[in-house]
Coordinates of C-alpha atoms in Angstrom, one line a residue:
Chain A
M1 CA 10.2 -0.4 35.1
D2 CA 9.7 -3.5 33.0
Y3 CA 7.3 -1.4 31.0
I4 CA 9.9 1.2 30.2
L5 CA 12.4 -1.5 29.2
H6 CA 9.7 -3.0 27.0
L7 CA 9.3 0.3 25.2
G8 CA 13.0 0.6 24.9
I9 CA 13.2 -2.8 23.1
L10 CA 10.4 -1.8 20.8
I11 CA 12.2 1.5 19.9
C12 CA 15.3 -0.6 19.2
I13 CA 13.4 -2.9 16.9
Y14 CA 11.7 -0.1 15.0
T15 CA 14.9 1.8 14.8
I16 CA 16.6 -1.1 13.0
L17 CA 13.6 -1.5 10.6
A18 CA 13.4 2.3 9.9
Q19 CA 17.1 2.8 9.4
S20 CA 17.3 -0.2 7.1
L21 CA 14.5 1.2 5.1
S22 CA 16.3 4.6 5.0
L23 CA 19.0 3.0 2.9
V24 CA 16.3 2.3 0.2
A25 CA 13.9 5.1 0.6
G26 CA 16.3 7.9 1.6
Y27 CA 19.4 7.1 -0.3
S28 CA 18.5 5.4 -3.5
G29 CA 15.2 7.0 -3.7
Q30 CA 12.9 3.9 -3.9
I31 CA 9.9 4.2 -1.7
S32 CA 9.3 0.6 -0.5
L33 CA 6.3 -0.7 1.4
A34 CA 7.7 -4.2 1.9
Q35 CA 9.6 -3.6 5.1
A36 CA 7.2 -5.3 7.3
G37 CA 7.3 -8.3 5.0
F38 CA 11.0 -8.8 5.5
Y39 CA 10.5 -8.1 9.2
G40 CA 8.0 -11.0 9.1
I41 CA 10.3 -13.3 7.2
G42 CA 13.0 -12.8 9.8
A43 CA 10.6 -13.5 12.6
Y44 CA 8.9 -16.5 11.0
V45 CA 12.1 -18.2 9.8
S46 CA 13.8 -17.9 13.1
A47 CA 10.8 -18.9 15.0
L48 CA 9.9 -21.9 12.9
I49 CA 13.5 -23.3 12.9
T50 CA 14.0 -22.9 16.6
V51 CA 10.7 -24.3 17.6
N52 CA 10.7 -27.2 15.1
L53 CA 14.2 -28.2 14.8
G54 CA 15.8 -26.6 18.0
F55 CA 18.7 -24.9 16.2
S56 CA 20.4 -22.1 17.8
V57 CA 19.8 -18.4 17.0
L58 CA 23.4 -18.3 15.8
L59 CA 22.3 -20.3 12.9
T60 CA 18.8 -19.0 12.3
L61 CA 19.9 -15.3 12.1
P62 CA 22.0 -15.8 9.1
L63 CA 19.4 -18.2 7.6
A64 CA 16.7 -15.6 8.0
M65 CA 18.9 -13.0 6.5
I66 CA 19.8 -15.1 3.5
L67 CA 16.2 -15.9 2.8
S68 CA 15.0 -12.4 3.0
G69 CA 18.0 -11.4 0.9
I70 CA 17.0 -13.9 -1.8
I71 CA 13.4 -12.7 -1.8
A72 CA 14.5 -9.1 -1.9
Y73 CA 16.8 -9.9 -4.8
I74 CA 14.0 -11.5 -6.9
V75 CA 11.6 -8.6 -6.1
S76 CA 14.1 -5.8 -6.9
K77 CA 15.1 -7.5 -10.1
V78 CA 11.6 -7.0 -11.3
A79 CA 11.1 -3.6 -9.6
V80 CA 14.2 -2.0 -11.0
K81 CA 12.8 -2.4 -14.5
T82 CA 10.0 0.1 -13.7
V83 CA 9.8 3.7 -12.4
D84 CA 8.7 5.1 -9.1
D85 CA 4.9 4.7 -9.2
Y86 CA 5.1 1.0 -10.2
Y87 CA 8.0 0.5 -7.7
I88 CA 5.8 1.3 -4.7
I89 CA 2.9 -1.0 -6.1
I90 CA 5.3 -3.9 -6.6
T91 CA 6.8 -3.6 -3.1
L92 CA 3.3 -3.4 -1.8
G93 CA 2.4 -6.5 -3.8
I94 CA 5.3 -8.4 -2.3
Q95 CA 4.2 -7.3 1.2
V96 CA 0.8 -8.7 0.5
V97 CA 2.1 -12.0 -0.8
I98 CA 4.4 -12.5 2.1
F99 CA 1.6 -11.7 4.5
S100 CA -0.8 -14.1 2.9
I101 CA 1.8 -16.8 2.9
M102 CA 2.1 -16.3 6.7
N103 CA -1.6 -16.2 7.1
N104 CA -2.8 -19.0 4.7
W105 CA -0.1 -21.6 4.6
Q106 CA -1.5 -23.1 7.7
E107 CA 0.5 -26.5 7.5
V108 CA 3.7 -24.6 8.2
T109 CA 3.0 -21.3 9.7
R110 CA -0.2 -22.3 11.6
G111 CA -1.8 -19.3 10.0
P112 CA -3.6 -16.8 12.3
L113 CA -3.0 -19.0 15.3
G114 CA 0.6 -17.9 15.3
I115 CA 3.6 -19.7 16.7
P116 CA 3.7 -19.9 20.5
R117 CA 6.6 -20.8 22.8
I118 CA 9.5 -19.5 20.9
P119 CA 12.6 -19.9 23.0
S120 CA 14.5 -17.0 24.2
F121 CA 17.5 -15.5 22.4
S122 CA 20.6 -17.4 23.5
I123 CA 24.1 -17.3 22.2
F124 CA 26.8 -19.8 23.5
G125 CA 24.6 -20.8 26.5
L126 CA 24.1 -17.2 27.3
E127 CA 20.4 -16.6 27.7
F128 CA 18.8 -13.2 27.1
D129 CA 15.6 -13.9 29.0
S130 CA 15.4 -10.9 31.2
K131 CA 14.1 -7.7 29.8
I132 CA 17.2 -5.7 30.7
S133 CA 19.6 -8.2 29.1
F134 CA 17.4 -8.2 26.1
L135 CA 17.4 -4.4 25.9
L136 CA 21.2 -4.5 26.0
L137 CA 21.2 -7.0 23.2
S138 CA 18.9 -5.0 21.0
V139 CA 20.9 -1.9 21.6
G140 CA 23.9 -3.9 20.5
F141 CA 22.1 -4.8 17.3
V142 CA 21.0 -1.2 16.8
V143 CA 24.6 0.0 17.1
L144 CA 25.7 -2.8 14.7
V145 CA 23.1 -1.8 12.1
W146 CA 23.8 1.9 12.6
F147 CA 27.5 1.3 12.1
I148 CA 27.0 -0.8 8.9
L149 CA 24.6 1.8 7.4
H150 CA 26.8 4.8 8.5
H151 CA 29.9 3.3 6.8
L152 CA 27.9 2.2 3.8
T153 CA 26.4 5.5 3.1
K154 CA 29.7 7.3 3.6
S155 CA 31.5 4.9 1.3
P156 CA 31.7 5.4 -2.6
F157 CA 28.7 3.0 -2.7
G158 CA 26.6 5.4 -0.7
R159 CA 27.7 8.3 -2.8
V160 CA 26.5 6.6 -5.9
L161 CA 23.1 5.9 -4.2
R162 CA 22.8 9.6 -3.3
G163 CA 23.6 10.5 -6.8
L164 CA 21.0 8.1 -8.1
R165 CA 18.5 9.6 -5.8
E166 CA 19.3 13.1 -7.1
D167 CA 19.4 12.4 -10.8
E168 CA 19.2 8.8 -12.1
V169 CA 20.0 9.7 -15.7
Y170 CA 23.1 11.7 -14.8
T171 CA 24.4 9.0 -12.5
K172 CA 24.0 6.5 -15.3
S173 CA 25.9 8.8 -17.6
L174 CA 28.9 8.6 -15.3
G175 CA 29.0 4.9 -16.1
K176 CA 27.5 3.6 -13.0
N177 CA 25.2 0.6 -13.3
V178 CA 22.1 2.1 -11.7
G179 CA 20.0 -1.0 -11.7
N180 CA 22.7 -3.0 -9.8
Y181 CA 23.1 -0.4 -7.1
K182 CA 19.4 -0.3 -6.6
V183 CA 19.2 -4.2 -6.3
V184 CA 22.1 -4.3 -3.9
S185 CA 20.7 -1.6 -1.7
F186 CA 17.4 -3.3 -1.6
V187 CA 18.8 -6.6 -0.7
I188 CA 20.9 -5.1 2.1
S189 CA 17.8 -3.3 3.4
G190 CA 15.8 -6.5 3.4
M191 CA 18.5 -8.4 5.2
L192 CA 18.9 -5.8 7.9
A193 CA 15.1 -5.7 8.4
S194 CA 15.0 -9.4 9.0
I195 CA 17.5 -9.0 12.0
A196 CA 14.6 -6.9 13.6
G197 CA 12.2 -9.8 12.9
V198 CA 14.5 -12.3 14.6
L199 CA 14.9 -10.0 17.7
Y200 CA 11.1 -9.5 17.8
A201 CA 10.3 -13.2 17.6
H202 CA 12.5 -14.2 20.5
Y203 CA 11.6 -11.3 22.6
I204 CA 7.8 -11.6 22.4
S205 CA 8.1 -15.5 22.1
Y206 CA 4.7 -15.6 20.2
I207 CA 4.2 -14.3 16.7
D208 CA 1.3 -14.2 14.5
P209 CA 0.8 -12.6 11.0
S210 CA -1.1 -9.6 12.4
S211 CA 2.3 -8.0 13.4
F212 CA 3.5 -7.9 9.8
T213 CA 0.6 -6.3 8.0
I214 CA 0.7 -3.5 5.4
N215 CA -0.2 -1.1 8.1
E216 CA 3.1 -2.0 9.8
S217 CA 4.9 -1.2 6.6
I218 CA 3.2 2.1 6.4
F219 CA 4.1 2.7 10.0
I220 CA 7.8 2.0 9.3
L221 CA 7.8 4.3 6.2
S222 CA 6.2 7.1 8.3
I223 CA 9.1 6.8 10.8
V224 CA 11.5 7.1 8.0
I225 CA 9.7 10.1 6.4
I226 CA 9.0 11.9 9.8
G227 CA 12.6 11.3 10.7
G228 CA 13.9 12.9 7.5
M229 CA 14.6 10.3 4.9
R230 CA 18.3 9.8 5.3
K231 CA 19.2 11.1 8.7
L232 CA 19.9 8.0 10.8
K233 CA 19.9 9.8 14.1
E234 CA 16.7 11.7 13.5
I235 CA 15.1 8.4 12.5
F236 CA 16.0 6.9 15.8
F237 CA 14.2 9.8 17.5
A238 CA 11.2 9.5 15.2
A239 CA 10.9 5.8 16.1
A240 CA 11.0 6.7 19.8
F241 CA 8.4 9.3 19.3
L242 CA 6.0 7.1 17.3
V243 CA 6.4 4.2 19.7
I244 CA 5.8 6.2 22.8
L245 CA 2.9 8.2 21.3
P246 CA 0.1 5.6 21.8
E247 CA 1.4 5.1 25.4
A248 CA 1.2 8.7 26.0
L249 CA -2.3 8.8 24.6
R250 CA -3.2 6.0 27.0
F251 CA -1.8 8.0 30.0
V252 CA -4.1 10.9 28.9
G253 CA -6.9 8.6 29.6
M254 CA -8.1 7.7 26.1
P255 CA -9.7 4.3 26.0
S256 CA -7.6 1.8 24.2
S257 CA -10.1 1.2 21.4
I258 CA -10.0 4.8 20.3
A259 CA -6.2 5.2 21.0
A260 CA -5.3 2.7 18.3
N261 CA -7.2 4.7 15.7
M262 CA -6.0 8.1 17.2
R263 CA -2.4 6.9 16.9
Q264 CA -2.8 6.1 13.2
I265 CA -4.6 9.4 12.7
I266 CA -1.8 11.3 14.3
Y267 CA 0.9 9.7 12.2
G268 CA -1.2 10.1 9.1
L269 CA -1.5 13.8 9.8
A270 CA 2.3 13.9 10.7
L271 CA 3.0 12.5 7.3
I272 CA 1.0 15.1 5.5
L273 CA 2.6 17.9 7.4
V274 CA 6.2 16.6 6.9
I275 CA 5.5 16.5 3.2
Y276 CA 4.1 20.0 3.4
R277 CA 7.3 21.2 5.1
M278 CA 9.5 19.3 2.6
G279 CA 7.9 21.3 -0.2
S280 CA 8.9 24.7 1.0
K281 CA 12.7 23.7 1.0
Q282 CA 12.7 23.2 -2.8
S283 CA 11.9 26.7 -4.1
I284 CA 13.4 25.9 -7.4
P285 CA 10.9 24.4 -9.8
S286 CA 11.9 21.0 -11.0
A287 CA 13.1 20.9 -14.6
S288 CA 10.5 19.2 -16.8
Chain B
M1 CA -17.5 -24.3 -14.3
G2 CA -20.1 -22.1 -15.9
Q3 CA -20.5 -20.4 -12.5
I4 CA -16.8 -19.4 -12.5
F5 CA -17.5 -17.5 -15.8
V6 CA -20.1 -15.4 -14.1
Y7 CA -17.8 -14.6 -11.1
V8 CA -14.9 -13.8 -13.4
F9 CA -17.2 -11.5 -15.4
I10 CA -18.5 -9.6 -12.4
S11 CA -15.1 -9.3 -10.8
C12 CA -13.7 -8.2 -14.1
L13 CA -16.3 -5.5 -14.5
L14 CA -15.9 -4.3 -10.9
Y15 CA -12.1 -4.2 -11.4
L16 CA -12.6 -2.4 -14.6
L17 CA -14.9 0.2 -13.1
V18 CA -12.3 0.9 -10.2
A19 CA -9.4 1.0 -12.8
V20 CA -11.3 3.4 -15.0
S21 CA -12.2 5.6 -12.1
F22 CA -8.6 5.6 -10.9
R23 CA -7.3 6.2 -14.3
T24 CA -9.4 9.3 -14.8
L25 CA -7.8 10.8 -11.9
Y26 CA -4.3 9.5 -12.7
L27 CA -4.5 11.2 -16.0
V28 CA -4.3 14.6 -14.4
L29 CA -2.9 14.1 -10.9
K30 CA 0.0 11.9 -12.1
F31 CA 0.5 10.1 -8.8
I32 CA -0.9 7.0 -7.2
H33 CA -3.6 8.6 -5.4
I34 CA -4.1 6.1 -2.6
A35 CA -6.8 8.3 -0.9
H36 CA -8.9 7.1 -3.9
A37 CA -9.7 4.1 -1.7
I38 CA -11.5 6.4 0.6
S39 CA -14.0 7.4 -2.0
I40 CA -14.8 3.6 -2.5
A41 CA -15.3 3.2 1.2
L42 CA -17.1 6.4 1.6
G43 CA -19.7 5.6 -1.1
A44 CA -20.6 2.5 0.8
Y45 CA -20.6 4.0 4.3
F46 CA -22.6 7.1 3.2
S47 CA -25.2 4.8 1.9
Y48 CA -25.3 2.9 5.1
L49 CA -25.7 6.2 6.9
F50 CA -28.6 7.4 4.7
A51 CA -30.3 4.1 4.0
I52 CA -30.0 2.4 7.4
Q53 CA -29.2 5.0 10.0
L54 CA -31.5 7.8 8.5
S55 CA -33.8 5.2 6.9
L56 CA -34.2 7.1 3.6
P57 CA -35.4 5.1 0.7
L58 CA -32.6 3.4 -1.2
F59 CA -33.2 5.2 -4.6
L60 CA -32.7 8.5 -2.8
S61 CA -29.9 7.5 -0.5
I62 CA -27.6 6.1 -3.2
P63 CA -27.4 9.3 -5.3
I64 CA -27.0 11.4 -2.2
S65 CA -24.1 9.3 -0.9
I66 CA -22.4 9.5 -4.4
L67 CA -22.7 13.2 -4.3
F68 CA -21.4 13.4 -0.7
S69 CA -18.4 11.3 -1.6
I70 CA -17.6 13.6 -4.6
A71 CA -18.0 16.6 -2.4
F72 CA -15.7 15.2 0.1
M73 CA -13.0 14.4 -2.4
L74 CA -13.3 17.9 -3.8
L75 CA -12.9 19.4 -0.4
L76 CA -9.9 17.1 0.1
N77 CA -8.3 18.3 -3.1
Q78 CA -8.9 21.9 -2.0
L79 CA -7.6 21.5 1.5
V80 CA -4.8 19.0 1.1
Y81 CA -3.6 18.6 -2.5
N82 CA -3.8 22.1 -3.7
P83 CA -1.7 23.6 -0.9
L84 CA 0.9 20.8 -1.4
L85 CA 1.0 21.3 -5.1
K86 CA 1.6 24.9 -4.7
R87 CA 4.7 24.2 -2.8
R88 CA 6.0 22.2 -5.7
V89 CA 6.0 18.9 -3.9
E90 CA 7.3 16.1 -6.1
Y91 CA 5.1 13.3 -7.3
W92 CA 6.4 10.6 -4.9
Q93 CA 5.9 13.0 -2.1
M94 CA 2.3 13.5 -3.2
L95 CA 1.9 9.7 -3.1
I96 CA 3.1 9.7 0.5
A97 CA 0.8 12.6 1.4
S98 CA -2.2 10.7 -0.1
L99 CA -1.1 7.6 1.8
G100 CA -1.3 9.9 5.0
V101 CA -4.8 11.1 3.8
Y102 CA -5.8 7.5 3.5
V103 CA -4.6 6.5 7.0
V104 CA -6.3 9.4 8.6
M105 CA -9.6 8.9 6.8
Q106 CA -9.7 5.1 7.1
N107 CA -9.4 5.6 10.9
V108 CA -11.9 8.3 11.0
I109 CA -14.3 6.0 9.3
S110 CA -13.6 3.2 11.7
L111 CA -13.9 5.6 14.6
I112 CA -17.4 6.7 13.4
W113 CA -18.9 3.3 12.2
G114 CA -16.7 0.9 14.0
D115 CA -14.5 -1.9 12.6
N116 CA -17.2 -4.5 12.2
M117 CA -18.6 -5.5 8.9
L118 CA -21.7 -3.6 8.1
S119 CA -24.3 -3.9 5.3
F120 CA -27.0 -1.7 4.0
R121 CA -28.9 -4.7 2.7
T122 CA -32.5 -4.4 3.8
W123 CA -34.0 -6.9 1.4
P124 CA -33.8 -10.6 2.1
I125 CA -31.2 -12.7 0.3
K126 CA -32.9 -14.6 -2.4
E127 CA -31.7 -17.5 -4.4
G128 CA -30.4 -16.4 -7.8
Y129 CA -32.1 -16.9 -11.0
Q130 CA -31.0 -19.8 -13.2
I131 CA -30.0 -18.8 -16.6
L132 CA -28.3 -21.2 -19.0
G133 CA -27.3 -23.4 -16.1
V134 CA -25.7 -20.8 -14.0
F135 CA -27.1 -18.9 -10.9
I136 CA -27.1 -15.2 -10.7
T137 CA -28.7 -12.9 -8.1
D138 CA -30.5 -9.7 -8.5
V139 CA -27.6 -7.6 -7.1
Q140 CA -25.2 -9.4 -9.4
S141 CA -27.3 -8.6 -12.5
I142 CA -27.6 -5.0 -11.5
T143 CA -23.9 -4.9 -10.9
I144 CA -23.2 -6.2 -14.3
I145 CA -25.6 -3.7 -16.0
V146 CA -24.5 -0.6 -13.9
C147 CA -20.7 -1.4 -14.5
L148 CA -21.2 -1.7 -18.3
L149 CA -23.2 1.4 -18.4
L150 CA -20.8 3.5 -16.3
V151 CA -17.7 2.3 -18.1
G152 CA -19.3 3.0 -21.4
L153 CA -20.5 6.4 -20.3
S154 CA -17.1 7.4 -18.8
W155 CA -15.3 6.4 -21.9
L156 CA -17.8 8.5 -24.0
F157 CA -17.2 11.3 -21.7
L158 CA -13.4 11.2 -21.9
E159 CA -13.5 10.7 -25.7
R160 CA -16.4 12.6 -27.0
T161 CA -17.0 15.7 -24.8
S162 CA -15.0 18.9 -24.7
I163 CA -14.3 18.5 -20.9
G164 CA -13.0 15.0 -21.6
N165 CA -10.6 16.4 -24.3
K166 CA -9.4 19.1 -21.9
I167 CA -8.5 16.4 -19.3
K168 CA -6.6 14.5 -21.9
A169 CA -4.9 17.7 -23.0
V170 CA -3.8 18.5 -19.5
S171 CA -2.8 14.9 -19.0
S172 CA -0.4 15.0 -22.0
N173 CA 1.1 18.3 -21.5
P174 CA 0.0 20.6 -18.7
E175 CA 2.1 23.6 -19.8
L176 CA 1.0 23.6 -23.3
A177 CA -2.6 23.1 -22.3
G178 CA -2.2 26.2 -20.0
I179 CA -0.9 28.2 -22.9
V180 CA -4.0 27.5 -25.0
G181 CA -6.1 28.4 -22.2
I182 CA -7.1 25.0 -20.6
S183 CA -7.0 25.5 -16.9
K184 CA -5.4 22.5 -15.1
E185 CA -7.5 23.2 -12.0
K186 CA -10.7 22.8 -13.8
A187 CA -9.5 19.6 -15.4
V188 CA -8.5 18.3 -11.9
I189 CA -11.9 19.2 -10.5
W190 CA -13.7 17.4 -13.4
S191 CA -11.6 14.3 -13.2
I192 CA -12.2 14.2 -9.5
I193 CA -15.9 14.5 -10.0
I194 CA -16.0 11.6 -12.6
G195 CA -13.3 9.5 -10.9
S196 CA -14.7 9.8 -7.3
G197 CA -18.2 9.3 -8.5
L198 CA -17.4 6.1 -10.3
A199 CA -15.4 4.8 -7.3
A200 CA -18.4 5.6 -5.0
C201 CA -20.6 3.7 -7.4
A202 CA -18.2 0.8 -7.2
G203 CA -18.1 1.0 -3.4
I204 CA -21.9 0.8 -3.3
L205 CA -22.1 -2.1 -5.7
I206 CA -19.4 -4.0 -3.7
A207 CA -21.2 -3.3 -0.4
A208 CA -24.6 -4.3 -1.9
D209 CA -23.3 -7.7 -2.9
T210 CA -21.3 -8.6 0.2
D211 CA -20.6 -6.1 3.0
M212 CA -18.4 -3.1 4.0
K213 CA -15.3 -2.7 6.2
P214 CA -13.3 0.6 6.7
T215 CA -10.4 -1.1 4.9
M216 CA -12.4 -2.4 1.9
G217 CA -11.3 0.5 -0.3
F218 CA -7.7 -0.3 -0.2
N219 CA -7.9 -3.8 -1.5
W220 CA -10.3 -2.9 -4.3
L221 CA -8.2 0.1 -5.3
L222 CA -5.1 -2.1 -5.4
Y223 CA -6.9 -4.5 -7.7
G224 CA -7.9 -1.6 -9.9
V225 CA -4.3 -0.3 -9.9
V226 CA -2.9 -3.8 -10.7
A227 CA -5.5 -4.1 -13.5
M228 CA -4.3 -0.7 -14.8
I229 CA -0.7 -1.6 -14.5
I230 CA -1.1 -4.9 -16.3
G231 CA -3.1 -3.2 -19.0
G232 CA -0.9 -0.2 -19.3
M233 CA -1.9 3.4 -19.8
G234 CA -3.0 3.1 -23.4
K235 CA -6.6 2.7 -24.6
L236 CA -9.6 1.4 -22.7
R237 CA -9.4 -2.0 -24.3
Y238 CA -6.0 -2.7 -22.7
L239 CA -7.6 -2.0 -19.3
V240 CA -10.3 -4.5 -20.2
F241 CA -7.5 -7.1 -21.0
G242 CA -5.8 -6.2 -17.6
A243 CA -9.0 -6.6 -15.6
L244 CA -10.0 -9.8 -17.4
L245 CA -6.5 -11.3 -16.9
L246 CA -6.6 -10.4 -13.2
A247 CA -10.1 -11.6 -12.5
S248 CA -9.6 -15.0 -14.4
A249 CA -6.3 -15.6 -12.6
Q250 CA -7.9 -14.9 -9.2
H251 CA -10.9 -17.1 -9.8
L252 CA -9.0 -19.9 -11.3
S253 CA -6.7 -19.9 -8.2
A254 CA -9.8 -19.9 -6.0
Y255 CA -11.2 -22.8 -8.0
Y256 CA -8.0 -25.0 -8.0
L257 CA -6.4 -23.9 -4.8
E258 CA -8.5 -22.1 -2.1
S259 CA -10.2 -18.7 -2.1
K260 CA -7.7 -17.5 0.5
W261 CA -5.0 -17.3 -2.1
M262 CA -6.9 -14.9 -4.3
N263 CA -5.1 -11.9 -2.9
A264 CA -1.6 -13.3 -3.4
T265 CA -2.4 -14.4 -6.9
A266 CA -3.2 -10.9 -7.9
Y267 CA 0.3 -9.7 -7.0
I268 CA 2.2 -12.7 -8.2
I269 CA 0.4 -12.1 -11.6
L270 CA 1.5 -8.5 -11.5
I271 CA 5.1 -9.2 -10.6
V272 CA 5.4 -12.1 -13.2
F273 CA 3.7 -9.9 -15.9
L274 CA 5.9 -6.8 -15.2
Y275 CA 9.0 -8.9 -15.5
F276 CA 8.1 -9.7 -19.1
R277 CA 6.3 -6.5 -20.0
P278 CA 7.4 -3.7 -17.8
Y279 CA 4.8 -1.3 -19.3
G280 CA 1.8 -3.6 -19.5
F281 CA -0.1 -4.8 -22.6
S282 CA -0.1 -1.4 -24.2
S283 CA 3.7 -0.9 -23.7
Q284 CA 3.0 2.7 -23.0
P285 CA 5.0 4.1 -20.1
L286 CA 3.3 6.0 -17.3
K287 CA 5.5 8.9 -17.5
K288 CA 7.9 10.3 -20.1
A289 CA 11.0 9.8 -17.9
E290 CA 12.3 6.4 -19.0
I291 CA 15.7 5.1 -18.1

């Protein structure tokens, strides 16, 4: 039973990550590979502050969000100056920089040793230390993020983002400041991703840099693409599918050393297939 | 301090080789072909297969492994990229697809050969020669010569031969090139042969100097791409600038800080550089669409 609850919590965390990425990748059309970086910032900021200073999560959560917001702002200020191909390399770059700070700045983050004994999530003396209560808490956060994204994308702001994704020049000709919209959506996405990091740190109670690698970013991007870029509900199902997949492989009786690779092979293949299917929908040749 | 110059020089040449190989493909494919990392890793792993596991002599196994890597990438183009392009997939979607190919292949490699570091070095590690007060090993001197030779040859190929001109024609305007009878498919095939071949050579050189891991291609590819972005898409000399800037920044950071920060330095250089010169040294945008 605990095991199923554990999977449920993981699905919630990945849903938050993928849905927040969907705002950037699906709506404003910027493929970002930095999501695991912001996830890591959330986890590390909250873990370091609660372990070293003993502050409450109520304080660390906004702090983590603000810090990842600031970093997302700086990155996207540079990134909006460039076009799509550079964009993905820049986000990948910031992912590597964040990872190597977590991995190498050993005085603060303890490097590969990680941070153990992170206290459990507690608000106003209410401790979420059992699995079932934490699952409820994560579901609460998923609903919150979902609510924010749903309303944001239905709002005029979301309409501009969609227009930007379809035709950037045209959106600009309507007098919209395209760059600003991109920056704002990226900052919001980074801040929401750090919520998932805070949840993860207090749930697992031990974090190390290996949870926030570039592979994790690719994994989150796959969830978004397999789920269908901007369909929030389908992204939830895709997250559930990709989280349960390795467990299913284990049930089939595959040794865990092969299962880790098989899981990645399967989602790599899924990526190619999804792109293949995307192609058929656009029968009209793109204007060049 | 002199030793740093040697390291900078060698890294610069390797980055340049990877950047040139990537650029050859990028000219016609027009998307960040992440699966290019696989041809770097495959070059190294095929040499391991032939030289160690099948114990062929080195002078035979290296050309064979380069040929195998090229053949593999051609097959990949035929089986994955062509069907996708036929369905008019956009460039960013091609990028995602090539990311998928990379993920699949990297895991296939680690399933076959394992995640541990391997090396096809059979010769003993010798102390380097001392020239003008700096040490340089056999492998390093071979690396320098081979890199210079390959970069020069590929430049000549692209600038002086008719196939090279066709590749450039397709690169600048595929439709017009098609009208005058230059087939895009042939140009793609030629650029894959050249690009993947160069990448496989780079992989073998890297593996000969240090060792190989299934993920080695990704890092090196990114260094090459960073060098290309810093340099811009213009002439070869801008690529040299890009590779030189990247290599010297990395080794200086390793000298003054610690070598573990080399990776982060590369990207910080990239981000800072792009803030001031969004299109690199040559100021030539990658694509025509410019907002």
